[in-house]
Amino acid sequence: MNKLNLRPYRAGDDPPPGSVPVSVVVLTLNEEPNIRRCLASVAWADQVVVVDSGSTDGTVPLAKAAGAEVVEQPWLGFSAQRETAMRLPLIRHDWVHFVDGDQWVSPQLAVEVAARLADPGCAAFANRVRLVFMGTWIRHCGWYSGSLVVPLADRRFASFDGRAFGERFCVDGRIRRLDNDIVDEDRKGLAAWLHKHVRYAEVECEQQSSADSLLQRLRTLRYGSSSRPLARSILKELVYPAVPAKPAALFLYMYIARLGFLDGAAGLRFCAYHAWYEMCVASLRAEARARGRVR
């Protein structure tokens, strides 16, 4: 994919290799098509640690060849895997930057991280994610505007929320916003994307089956320290679960209300596949309910 399609990124240089006092942590499972690009984009970090959960392709040897420290850790779940990785004894810095194996860090973001960490004045940093789907940056569909995540935090003041899916940092302190985005651009192809989301649907179905009561969720929103913006948490945790006909409603919301049609054919497929994902979750729950596994 031509990076020019990801404007407004401008030409720029990364900080010198190994010059930024941060530990970059990359969680991997069969990321051979992506791992070299990912690790090349974070070479400015003083430490890069790849935590692999059982790859059967060339991910591990490629990571070692790129100079990363590699730890093999069987999969513990989304939150637990990140929490374990962040607390590894070999992590040298309190500031930890999580980068997924199918993501890459632009030179502009790298320069900004280096400058901000010189005098952070906070416990964590948030930025948006530019998702590239089928060769197209998904700028609409409500995706980019709602993609704010916290990948960079001081581990002395942060931990993961324990969720089986959709995990987030819980931060005890101020969170500042970075101006530049991280890019999520998976090269494994559409079939891999679809298979991955079937697995996500299974995990989300299990998580919904064991979800807290409405009162408990309200208390979590009121007193919790999740890094997700409060308004978005209310929509996701309280409003969206009550929406009827979720697949159709989600498609209309993403494609029409949030202008997904402006992203062309990729936007149409992206919205349709997310409606399909909701149908997968609903169907899995119906199957589990029929077998007496959920209330």
mmCIF file of C-alpha atoms in Angstrom:
data_model
loop_
_atom_site.group_PDB
_atom_site.id
_atom_site.type_symbol
_atom_site.label_atom_id
_atom_site.label_comp_id
_atom_site.label_asym_id
_atom_site.label_seq_id
_atom_site.Cartn_x
_atom_site.Cartn_y
_atom_site.Cartn_z
ATOM 1 C CA MET A 1 0.000 0.000 0.000
ATOM 2 C CA ASN A 2 1.330 3.412 -0.965
ATOM 3 C CA LYS A 3 1.727 5.503 2.182
ATOM 4 C CA LEU A 4 0.812 8.601 0.196
ATOM 5 C CA ASN A 5 -2.781 7.399 0.509
ATOM 6 C CA LEU A 6 -2.525 8.069 4.233
ATOM 7 C CA ARG A 7 -2.128 11.826 3.966
ATOM 8 C CA PRO A 8 -1.894 14.242 5.795
ATOM 9 C CA TYR A 9 1.280 12.430 6.875
ATOM 10 C CA ARG A 10 4.260 14.339 5.499
ATOM 11 C CA ALA A 11 7.774 13.165 4.810
ATOM 12 C CA GLY A 12 9.815 12.951 8.011
ATOM 13 C CA ASP A 13 12.606 11.122 9.752
ATOM 14 C CA ASP A 14 12.372 8.769 12.713
ATOM 15 C CA PRO A 15 14.348 9.549 15.854
ATOM 16 C CA PRO A 16 17.772 7.828 15.893
ATOM 17 C CA PRO A 17 17.621 4.052 16.485
ATOM 18 C CA GLY A 18 17.329 3.103 20.150
ATOM 19 C CA SER A 19 17.214 6.726 21.279
ATOM 20 C CA VAL A 20 13.794 6.947 22.967
ATOM 21 C CA PRO A 21 13.560 5.652 26.572
ATOM 22 C CA VAL A 22 10.493 3.472 26.140
ATOM 23 C CA SER A 23 9.779 -0.254 25.932
ATOM 24 C CA VAL A 24 7.701 -1.118 22.875
ATOM 25 C CA VAL A 25 5.707 -4.328 23.334
ATOM 26 C CA VAL A 26 4.356 -6.179 20.297
ATOM 27 C CA LEU A 27 1.915 -9.058 20.798
ATOM 28 C CA THR A 28 2.044 -11.537 17.927
ATOM 29 C CA LEU A 29 0.463 -14.677 16.550
ATOM 30 C CA ASN A 30 1.367 -15.602 12.966
ATOM 31 C CA GLU A 31 2.257 -12.074 11.845
ATOM 32 C CA GLU A 32 4.867 -13.020 9.238
ATOM 33 C CA PRO A 33 3.422 -10.707 6.550
ATOM 34 C CA ASN A 34 3.463 -7.730 8.953
ATOM 35 C CA ILE A 35 6.192 -8.127 11.544
ATOM 36 C CA ARG A 36 9.168 -6.690 9.667
ATOM 37 C CA ARG A 37 7.299 -3.502 8.790
ATOM 38 C CA CYS A 38 6.031 -3.182 12.357
ATOM 39 C CA LEU A 39 9.451 -3.619 13.972
ATOM 40 C CA ALA A 40 11.177 -1.341 11.467
ATOM 41 C CA SER A 41 8.719 1.411 12.422
ATOM 42 C CA VAL A 42 9.644 1.211 16.141
ATOM 43 C CA ALA A 43 13.415 0.900 15.818
ATOM 44 C CA TRP A 44 13.719 4.291 17.555
ATOM 45 C CA ALA A 45 12.695 2.716 20.885
ATOM 46 C CA ASP A 46 15.404 1.753 23.365
ATOM 47 C CA GLN A 47 13.753 -1.646 23.817
ATOM 48 C CA VAL A 48 11.444 -3.697 21.602
ATOM 49 C CA VAL A 49 9.893 -6.853 23.051
ATOM 50 C CA VAL A 50 7.836 -9.289 20.987
ATOM 51 C CA VAL A 51 5.506 -11.458 23.087
ATOM 52 C CA ASP A 52 4.466 -14.361 20.863
ATOM 53 C CA SER A 53 1.595 -16.693 21.707
ATOM 54 C CA GLY A 54 2.513 -19.685 19.572
ATOM 55 C CA SER A 55 3.197 -18.610 15.989
ATOM 56 C CA THR A 56 3.697 -21.433 13.506
ATOM 57 C CA ASP A 57 5.011 -19.229 10.694
ATOM 58 C CA GLY A 58 8.155 -17.115 10.451
ATOM 59 C CA THR A 59 7.120 -14.477 12.990
ATOM 60 C CA VAL A 60 9.583 -15.428 15.742
ATOM 61 C CA PRO A 61 12.719 -15.838 13.600
ATOM 62 C CA LEU A 62 11.927 -12.622 11.728
ATOM 63 C CA ALA A 63 11.493 -10.758 15.022
ATOM 64 C CA LYS A 64 14.806 -12.067 16.340
ATOM 65 C CA ALA A 65 16.517 -11.160 13.081
ATOM 66 C CA ALA A 66 15.171 -7.606 13.464
ATOM 67 C CA GLY A 67 16.823 -7.329 16.888
ATOM 68 C CA ALA A 68 13.720 -7.630 19.060
ATOM 69 C CA GLU A 69 13.736 -9.491 22.349
ATOM 70 C CA VAL A 70 11.299 -12.386 22.004
ATOM 71 C CA VAL A 71 9.257 -13.953 24.797
ATOM 72 C CA GLU A 72 7.039 -16.947 24.056
ATOM 73 C CA GLN A 73 3.902 -16.797 26.201
ATOM 74 C CA PRO A 74 0.842 -19.016 25.635
ATOM 75 C CA TRP A 75 -2.311 -16.983 25.115
ATOM 76 C CA LEU A 76 -3.929 -15.834 28.367
ATOM 77 C CA GLY A 77 -6.709 -13.663 26.968
ATOM 78 C CA PHE A 78 -6.651 -10.101 25.665
ATOM 79 C CA SER A 79 -6.287 -8.229 28.948
ATOM 80 C CA ALA A 80 -4.198 -10.853 30.744
ATOM 81 C CA GLN A 81 -1.726 -11.195 27.869
ATOM 82 C CA ARG A 82 -1.086 -7.451 27.815
ATOM 83 C CA GLU A 83 -0.887 -7.184 31.587
ATOM 84 C CA THR A 84 1.591 -10.083 31.737
ATOM 85 C CA ALA A 85 3.681 -8.585 28.940
ATOM 86 C CA MET A 86 3.801 -5.198 30.660
ATOM 87 C CA ARG A 87 5.025 -6.776 33.925
ATOM 88 C CA LEU A 88 7.744 -8.979 32.436
ATOM 89 C CA PRO A 89 11.007 -8.716 34.430
ATOM 90 C CA LEU A 90 12.955 -7.933 31.266
ATOM 91 C CA ILE A 91 10.969 -4.710 30.604
ATOM 92 C CA ARG A 92 13.507 -1.940 31.209
ATOM 93 C CA HIS A 93 11.318 1.173 31.178
ATOM 94 C CA ASP A 94 8.236 2.252 33.093
ATOM 95 C CA TRP A 95 6.847 3.833 29.925
ATOM 96 C CA VAL A 96 5.453 1.009 27.773
ATOM 97 C CA HIS A 97 4.111 1.443 24.238
ATOM 98 C CA PHE A 98 1.883 -1.340 22.885
ATOM 99 C CA VAL A 99 1.929 -1.778 19.100
ATOM 100 C CA ASP A 100 0.026 -4.606 17.418
ATOM 101 C CA GLY A 101 1.884 -6.783 14.948
ATOM 102 C CA ASP A 102 -0.257 -5.518 12.061
ATOM 103 C CA GLN A 103 0.308 -1.855 12.936
ATOM 104 C CA TRP A 104 3.105 0.565 12.092
ATOM 105 C CA VAL A 105 4.235 3.849 13.627
ATOM 106 C CA SER A 106 4.669 6.810 11.305
ATOM 107 C CA PRO A 107 7.833 8.941 11.575
ATOM 108 C CA GLN A 108 5.676 11.846 12.724
ATOM 109 C CA LEU A 109 4.211 9.836 15.592
ATOM 110 C CA ALA A 110 7.668 8.549 16.548
ATOM 111 C CA VAL A 111 9.049 12.094 16.719
ATOM 112 C CA GLU A 112 6.059 13.220 18.770
ATOM 113 C CA VAL A 113 6.408 10.332 21.249
ATOM 114 C CA ALA A 114 10.101 11.116 21.698
ATOM 115 C CA ALA A 115 9.338 14.790 22.388
ATOM 116 C CA ARG A 116 6.459 14.110 24.777
ATOM 117 C CA LEU A 117 8.326 11.523 26.840
ATOM 118 C CA ALA A 118 11.085 14.058 27.527
ATOM 119 C CA ASP A 119 8.577 15.813 29.830
ATOM 120 C CA PRO A 120 5.350 13.766 29.907
ATOM 121 C CA GLY A 121 3.366 15.510 32.659
ATOM 122 C CA CYS A 122 0.832 12.659 32.636
ATOM 123 C CA ALA A 123 0.375 8.937 33.226
ATOM 124 C CA ALA A 124 -0.577 7.945 29.663
ATOM 125 C CA PHE A 125 -1.021 9.136 26.088
ATOM 126 C CA ALA A 126 -3.921 8.521 23.707
ATOM 127 C CA ASN A 127 -4.077 8.695 19.941
ATOM 128 C CA ARG A 128 -6.312 7.651 17.083
ATOM 129 C CA VAL A 129 -5.903 4.610 14.841
ATOM 130 C CA ARG A 130 -5.959 4.899 11.045
ATOM 131 C CA LEU A 131 -7.433 1.624 9.868
ATOM 132 C CA VAL A 132 -6.553 0.555 6.331
ATOM 133 C CA PHE A 133 -9.106 -1.976 5.083
ATOM 134 C CA MET A 134 -8.801 -3.565 1.624
ATOM 135 C CA GLY A 135 -6.290 -0.889 0.629
ATOM 136 C CA THR A 136 -8.418 2.050 1.788
ATOM 137 C CA TRP A 137 -8.115 4.263 4.843
ATOM 138 C CA ILE A 138 -11.516 4.056 6.535
ATOM 139 C CA ARG A 139 -12.020 7.731 7.336
ATOM 140 C CA HIS A 140 -15.756 7.564 7.923
ATOM 141 C CA CYS A 141 -18.239 4.915 9.187
ATOM 142 C CA GLY A 142 -17.787 6.422 12.660
ATOM 143 C CA TRP A 143 -14.641 4.324 12.919
ATOM 144 C CA TYR A 144 -11.816 6.846 12.770
ATOM 145 C CA SER A 145 -13.589 9.426 14.927
ATOM 146 C CA GLY A 146 -14.194 6.763 17.587
ATOM 147 C CA SER A 147 -10.791 5.087 17.354
ATOM 148 C CA LEU A 148 -9.120 6.864 20.277
ATOM 149 C CA VAL A 149 -6.987 4.360 22.211
ATOM 150 C CA VAL A 150 -4.323 4.504 24.905
ATOM 151 C CA PRO A 151 -1.306 2.517 23.701
ATOM 152 C CA LEU A 152 1.367 4.380 25.703
ATOM 153 C CA ALA A 153 1.338 4.466 29.498
ATOM 154 C CA ASP A 154 3.508 4.577 32.576
ATOM 155 C CA ARG A 155 3.031 1.067 33.941
ATOM 156 C CA ARG A 156 3.394 2.312 37.519
ATOM 157 C CA PHE A 157 0.007 4.014 37.130
ATOM 158 C CA ALA A 158 -1.765 1.748 34.658
ATOM 159 C CA SER A 159 -3.232 -1.723 34.374
ATOM 160 C CA PHE A 160 -5.622 -3.514 32.046
ATOM 161 C CA ASP A 161 -9.302 -3.788 32.834
ATOM 162 C CA GLY A 162 -9.536 -7.579 32.756
ATOM 163 C CA ARG A 163 -12.083 -7.743 29.936
ATOM 164 C CA ALA A 164 -11.960 -10.827 27.748
ATOM 165 C CA PHE A 165 -12.548 -8.649 24.676
ATOM 166 C CA GLY A 166 -12.213 -4.939 23.948
ATOM 167 C CA GLU A 167 -9.591 -4.534 26.667
ATOM 168 C CA ARG A 168 -8.550 -1.057 27.805
ATOM 169 C CA PHE A 169 -5.972 0.539 30.036
ATOM 170 C CA CYS A 170 -7.205 1.750 33.416
ATOM 171 C CA VAL A 171 -5.064 4.757 34.245
ATOM 172 C CA ASP A 172 -4.572 6.431 37.607
ATOM 173 C CA GLY A 173 -3.658 9.897 36.392
ATOM 174 C CA ARG A 174 -3.935 12.327 33.535
ATOM 175 C CA ILE A 175 -4.172 11.125 29.913
ATOM 176 C CA ARG A 176 -2.846 13.487 27.250
ATOM 177 C CA ARG A 177 -3.654 13.381 23.545
ATOM 178 C CA LEU A 178 -1.087 12.800 20.787
ATOM 179 C CA ASP A 179 -1.625 14.637 17.512
ATOM 180 C CA ASN A 180 -0.454 11.861 15.202
ATOM 181 C CA ASP A 181 -2.092 8.500 14.564
ATOM 182 C CA ILE A 182 -0.887 4.924 14.534
ATOM 183 C CA VAL A 183 -1.702 2.979 11.345
ATOM 184 C CA ASP A 184 -3.432 -0.410 11.408
ATOM 185 C CA GLU A 185 -2.793 -2.100 8.056
ATOM 186 C CA ASP A 186 -3.044 -5.889 8.063
ATOM 187 C CA ARG A 187 -1.399 -7.584 5.084
ATOM 188 C CA LYS A 188 -2.757 -11.066 5.813
ATOM 189 C CA GLY A 189 -5.783 -10.601 3.567
ATOM 190 C CA LEU A 190 -9.558 -10.619 3.838
ATOM 191 C CA ALA A 191 -9.941 -14.323 4.657
ATOM 192 C CA ALA A 192 -7.674 -13.925 7.695
ATOM 193 C CA TRP A 193 -9.648 -10.835 8.755
ATOM 194 C CA LEU A 194 -12.927 -12.764 8.564
ATOM 195 C CA HIS A 195 -11.562 -15.771 10.484
ATOM 196 C CA LYS A 196 -10.189 -13.436 13.153
ATOM 197 C CA HIS A 197 -13.560 -11.781 13.615
ATOM 198 C CA VAL A 198 -15.318 -15.124 13.980
ATOM 199 C CA ARG A 199 -12.945 -15.795 16.899
ATOM 200 C CA TYR A 200 -13.705 -12.320 18.265
ATOM 201 C CA ALA A 201 -17.434 -13.040 18.007
ATOM 202 C CA GLU A 202 -16.969 -16.215 20.057
ATOM 203 C CA VAL A 203 -15.073 -14.330 22.758
ATOM 204 C CA GLU A 204 -17.600 -11.489 22.795
ATOM 205 C CA CYS A 205 -20.462 -13.969 23.090
ATOM 206 C CA GLU A 206 -18.805 -15.510 26.138
ATOM 207 C CA GLN A 207 -18.172 -12.059 27.606
ATOM 208 C CA GLN A 208 -21.791 -11.005 27.112
ATOM 209 C CA SER A 209 -22.951 -14.214 28.763
ATOM 210 C CA SER A 210 -21.072 -13.312 31.926
ATOM 211 C CA ALA A 211 -21.754 -9.561 31.758
ATOM 212 C CA ASP A 212 -22.353 -7.562 34.915
ATOM 213 C CA SER A 213 -25.806 -6.398 35.858
ATOM 214 C CA LEU A 214 -26.991 -2.942 34.771
ATOM 215 C CA LEU A 215 -26.351 -1.572 38.266
ATOM 216 C CA GLN A 216 -22.800 -2.931 38.307
ATOM 217 C CA ARG A 217 -22.100 -1.436 34.888
ATOM 218 C CA LEU A 218 -23.395 1.938 36.064
ATOM 219 C CA ARG A 219 -21.094 1.789 39.081
ATOM 220 C CA THR A 220 -18.150 0.896 36.848
ATOM 221 C CA LEU A 221 -18.865 3.886 34.611
ATOM 222 C CA ARG A 222 -19.193 6.179 37.621
ATOM 223 C CA TYR A 223 -16.151 5.093 39.594
ATOM 224 C CA GLY A 224 -13.976 3.260 37.104
ATOM 225 C CA SER A 225 -10.735 4.548 35.597
ATOM 226 C CA SER A 226 -11.075 3.169 32.076
ATOM 227 C CA SER A 227 -9.254 5.113 29.383
ATOM 228 C CA ARG A 228 -12.338 5.033 27.119
ATOM 229 C CA PRO A 229 -14.117 8.438 26.962
ATOM 230 C CA LEU A 230 -17.163 8.467 29.245
ATOM 231 C CA ALA A 231 -19.670 9.342 26.516
ATOM 232 C CA ARG A 232 -18.463 6.468 24.367
ATOM 233 C CA SER A 233 -18.556 4.099 27.352
ATOM 234 C CA ILE A 234 -22.186 5.037 28.030
ATOM 235 C CA LEU A 235 -23.130 4.384 24.402
ATOM 236 C CA LYS A 236 -21.269 1.081 24.259
ATOM 237 C CA GLU A 237 -22.145 -0.318 27.685
ATOM 238 C CA LEU A 238 -25.668 1.018 28.260
ATOM 239 C CA VAL A 239 -27.290 2.181 25.036
ATOM 240 C CA TYR A 240 -26.027 -0.204 22.347
ATOM 241 C CA PRO A 241 -26.952 -3.458 24.160
ATOM 242 C CA ALA A 242 -30.611 -2.316 24.109
ATOM 243 C CA VAL A 243 -30.698 -1.564 20.368
ATOM 244 C CA PRO A 244 -33.039 -3.942 18.480
ATOM 245 C CA ALA A 245 -32.037 -5.592 15.176
ATOM 246 C CA LYS A 246 -28.384 -4.752 15.767
ATOM 247 C CA PRO A 247 -26.973 -5.945 12.400
ATOM 248 C CA ALA A 248 -29.339 -3.770 10.366
ATOM 249 C CA ALA A 249 -29.137 -0.862 12.800
ATOM 250 C CA LEU A 250 -25.335 -0.957 12.819
ATOM 251 C CA PHE A 251 -25.112 -1.052 9.027
ATOM 252 C CA LEU A 252 -27.461 1.923 8.614
ATOM 253 C CA TYR A 253 -25.641 3.856 11.325
ATOM 254 C CA MET A 254 -22.179 3.236 9.857
ATOM 255 C CA TYR A 255 -22.990 3.453 6.157
ATOM 256 C CA ILE A 256 -25.628 6.199 6.127
ATOM 257 C CA ALA A 257 -25.528 8.211 9.357
ATOM 258 C CA ARG A 258 -21.712 8.141 9.649
ATOM 259 C CA LEU A 259 -21.121 8.552 5.887
ATOM 260 C CA GLY A 260 -19.470 5.195 5.279
ATOM 261 C CA PHE A 261 -20.484 5.460 1.603
ATOM 262 C CA LEU A 262 -17.786 8.128 1.227
ATOM 263 C CA ASP A 263 -15.161 5.388 1.697
ATOM 264 C CA GLY A 264 -16.239 3.753 -1.555
ATOM 265 C CA ALA A 265 -16.417 0.017 -2.122
ATOM 266 C CA ALA A 266 -14.165 -0.665 0.869
ATOM 267 C CA GLY A 267 -16.530 1.341 3.068
ATOM 268 C CA LEU A 268 -19.538 -0.656 1.865
ATOM 269 C CA ARG A 269 -17.795 -3.946 2.596
ATOM 270 C CA PHE A 270 -16.492 -2.681 5.934
ATOM 271 C CA CYS A 271 -19.987 -1.723 7.111
ATOM 272 C CA ALA A 272 -21.522 -4.936 5.754
ATOM 273 C CA TYR A 273 -18.917 -7.098 7.463
ATOM 274 C CA HIS A 274 -19.499 -5.363 10.789
ATOM 275 C CA ALA A 275 -23.220 -6.031 10.447
ATOM 276 C CA TRP A 276 -22.298 -9.657 9.673
ATOM 277 C CA TYR A 277 -20.130 -9.696 12.806
ATOM 278 C CA GLU A 278 -23.080 -8.603 14.955
ATOM 279 C CA MET A 279 -25.143 -11.357 13.358
ATOM 280 C CA CYS A 280 -22.403 -13.845 14.276
ATOM 281 C CA VAL A 281 -22.493 -12.724 17.917
ATOM 282 C CA ALA A 282 -26.295 -12.914 18.032
ATOM 283 C CA SER A 283 -26.348 -16.340 16.403
ATOM 284 C CA LEU A 284 -23.720 -17.701 18.774
ATOM 285 C CA ARG A 285 -25.699 -16.388 21.737
ATOM 286 C CA ALA A 286 -28.902 -17.960 20.400
ATOM 287 C CA GLU A 287 -27.108 -21.281 20.014
ATOM 288 C CA ALA A 288 -25.656 -21.068 23.519
ATOM 289 C CA ARG A 289 -29.040 -20.109 24.959
ATOM 290 C CA ALA A 290 -30.661 -23.084 23.254
ATOM 291 C CA ARG A 291 -28.101 -25.308 24.929
ATOM 292 C CA GLY A 292 -28.747 -23.696 28.281
ATOM 293 C CA ARG A 293 -25.331 -22.017 28.519
ATOM 294 C CA VAL A 294 -26.547 -18.448 28.969
ATOM 295 C CA ARG A 295 -29.420 -16.782 30.759
#
